[in-house]
Every structure is written in C-alpha cells, then in structure tokens.
Amino acid sequence: MRKIFLTFTLFATSAFAASGSMAADIAAGKSRAAQCAACHGPDGHAVAPQTPNLAAQDEDYLAQQLKDFRSGARQNETMSVIAKPLSDMEIANLAAYFNSLK
C-alpha cells in the first residue's frame, strides 16, 4: 500500500511540475507593474490614447504578448526593452495582476 501511495505521489508531483501550472502571484504582479503605470495607468487604464488598456484583459493573451515582446516576435521600441528581462514567472504574475483589475 505504501508503495502505491509513493508512486501516486511521485506521479502527481511530476505531472504538476511538467504542466508548469504554478499559480501566478497577483500581489507580486502588482509590485512588478509599477513601471507599467506610466503608460498603462495605475489601474490598468491607459493614460495616452495610443496605449492599450490592460485592465481585465485575458491572462493568457497578456502573457503571450509579453513573451512576444521579449522574444522579438512582436516589436515595439519601449515594450521590447521592458519585456526583455522578464522571467516567465514575472510575466505570469503581471498577466494575472492586470487580468484581476476591472
């Protein structure tokens, strides 16, 4: 019985780690978003008409856009520089934070 439990635990842990589904941290995203406020507003509502609102945007969409800026697949002079040093976890946190805003 113990062997079955250990096997199940190992399988469940491996599946979780492989899925990459570590929960994003909204509070960490809020903290990291301080520099975003200059253009995208402190509440995710842009201050300039040509800048997109980020509040309540789809989390997966926001994460993909940041990853695309980071990789160079999407180009913007400002966003490419800002996204370049972001880790996958920081991107997930930012996306979760902006998604949580209304």
Coordinates of C-alpha atoms in Angstrom, one line a residue:
M1 CA 0.0 0.0 0.0
R2 CA 2.8 2.4 0.9
K3 CA 4.5 1.7 -2.5
I4 CA 1.3 2.6 -4.3
F5 CA 0.9 5.8 -2.3
L6 CA 4.6 6.8 -3.0
T7 CA 4.1 6.0 -6.7
F8 CA 1.0 8.1 -6.9
T9 CA 2.6 11.0 -5.0
L10 CA 5.6 10.9 -7.4
F11 CA 3.3 10.8 -10.4
A12 CA 1.2 13.7 -9.2
T13 CA 4.2 15.8 -8.3
S14 CA 5.8 15.1 -11.7
A15 CA 2.6 16.0 -13.6
F16 CA 2.2 19.2 -11.7
A17 CA 5.8 20.3 -12.4
A18 CA 5.6 19.3 -16.0
S19 CA 2.4 21.3 -16.6
G20 CA 4.1 24.5 -15.5
S21 CA 0.9 25.4 -13.8
M22 CA 2.3 27.2 -10.8
A23 CA -0.2 29.7 -9.7
A24 CA 0.6 33.3 -10.6
D25 CA 1.0 35.8 -7.7
I26 CA -1.2 38.8 -8.2
A27 CA 0.5 40.7 -5.4
A28 CA 3.9 40.1 -7.0
G29 CA 2.4 41.2 -10.3
K30 CA 1.1 44.4 -8.8
S31 CA 4.5 45.2 -7.3
R32 CA 6.3 44.5 -10.6
A33 CA 3.7 46.6 -12.5
A34 CA 4.9 49.9 -11.0
Q35 CA 6.8 50.9 -14.1
C36 CA 3.8 49.9 -16.3
A37 CA 1.7 52.6 -14.7
A38 CA 3.5 55.4 -16.5
C39 CA 1.8 54.4 -19.8
H40 CA -0.9 51.9 -18.9
G41 CA -2.2 53.8 -15.9
P42 CA -2.0 52.8 -12.2
D43 CA -5.3 50.9 -12.6
G44 CA -4.6 49.4 -16.0
H45 CA -6.5 52.1 -17.9
A46 CA -4.1 53.8 -20.3
V47 CA -3.2 57.5 -19.9
A48 CA -2.4 58.0 -23.6
P49 CA -4.9 57.2 -26.4
Q50 CA -2.4 55.1 -28.4
T51 CA -1.6 52.9 -25.4
P52 CA -3.8 49.9 -24.7
N53 CA -5.7 49.3 -21.6
L54 CA -4.6 46.2 -19.7
A55 CA -7.2 46.0 -17.0
A56 CA -9.4 42.9 -17.2
Q57 CA -7.6 41.6 -20.4
D58 CA -7.4 37.9 -20.8
E59 CA -4.5 36.5 -18.8
D60 CA -3.2 34.1 -21.5
Y61 CA -3.3 36.9 -24.1
L62 CA -1.3 39.3 -21.9
A63 CA 1.3 36.7 -21.1
Q64 CA 1.7 35.8 -24.8
Q65 CA 2.1 39.5 -25.8
L66 CA 4.8 40.0 -23.2
K67 CA 6.6 36.8 -24.3
D68 CA 6.4 38.0 -27.9
F69 CA 7.9 41.4 -27.0
R70 CA 10.6 39.6 -25.0
S71 CA 11.5 37.3 -27.9
G72 CA 11.3 39.9 -30.6
A73 CA 8.3 38.2 -32.3
R74 CA 6.4 41.4 -31.6
Q75 CA 8.2 44.8 -32.0
N76 CA 7.8 48.0 -30.0
E77 CA 10.7 50.1 -29.0
T78 CA 9.5 50.6 -25.5
M79 CA 7.9 47.3 -24.7
S80 CA 10.6 45.2 -26.2
V81 CA 13.2 46.8 -23.8
I82 CA 10.8 46.4 -20.8
A83 CA 9.9 42.8 -21.5
K84 CA 13.4 41.6 -22.3
P85 CA 14.5 40.9 -18.7
L86 CA 11.2 39.4 -17.5
S87 CA 11.1 35.8 -16.4
D88 CA 8.2 33.5 -17.3
M89 CA 7.0 33.8 -13.7
E90 CA 7.1 37.6 -13.7
I91 CA 5.1 37.6 -16.9
A92 CA 2.6 35.2 -15.4
N93 CA 2.3 37.5 -12.3
L94 CA 1.9 40.6 -14.4
A95 CA -0.8 39.0 -16.6
A96 CA -2.7 37.7 -13.5
Y97 CA -2.5 41.2 -11.9
F98 CA -3.8 43.1 -14.9
N99 CA -6.5 40.4 -15.5
S100 CA -7.7 41.0 -11.9
L101 CA -8.3 44.7 -12.5
K102 CA -11.7 45.9 -13.6

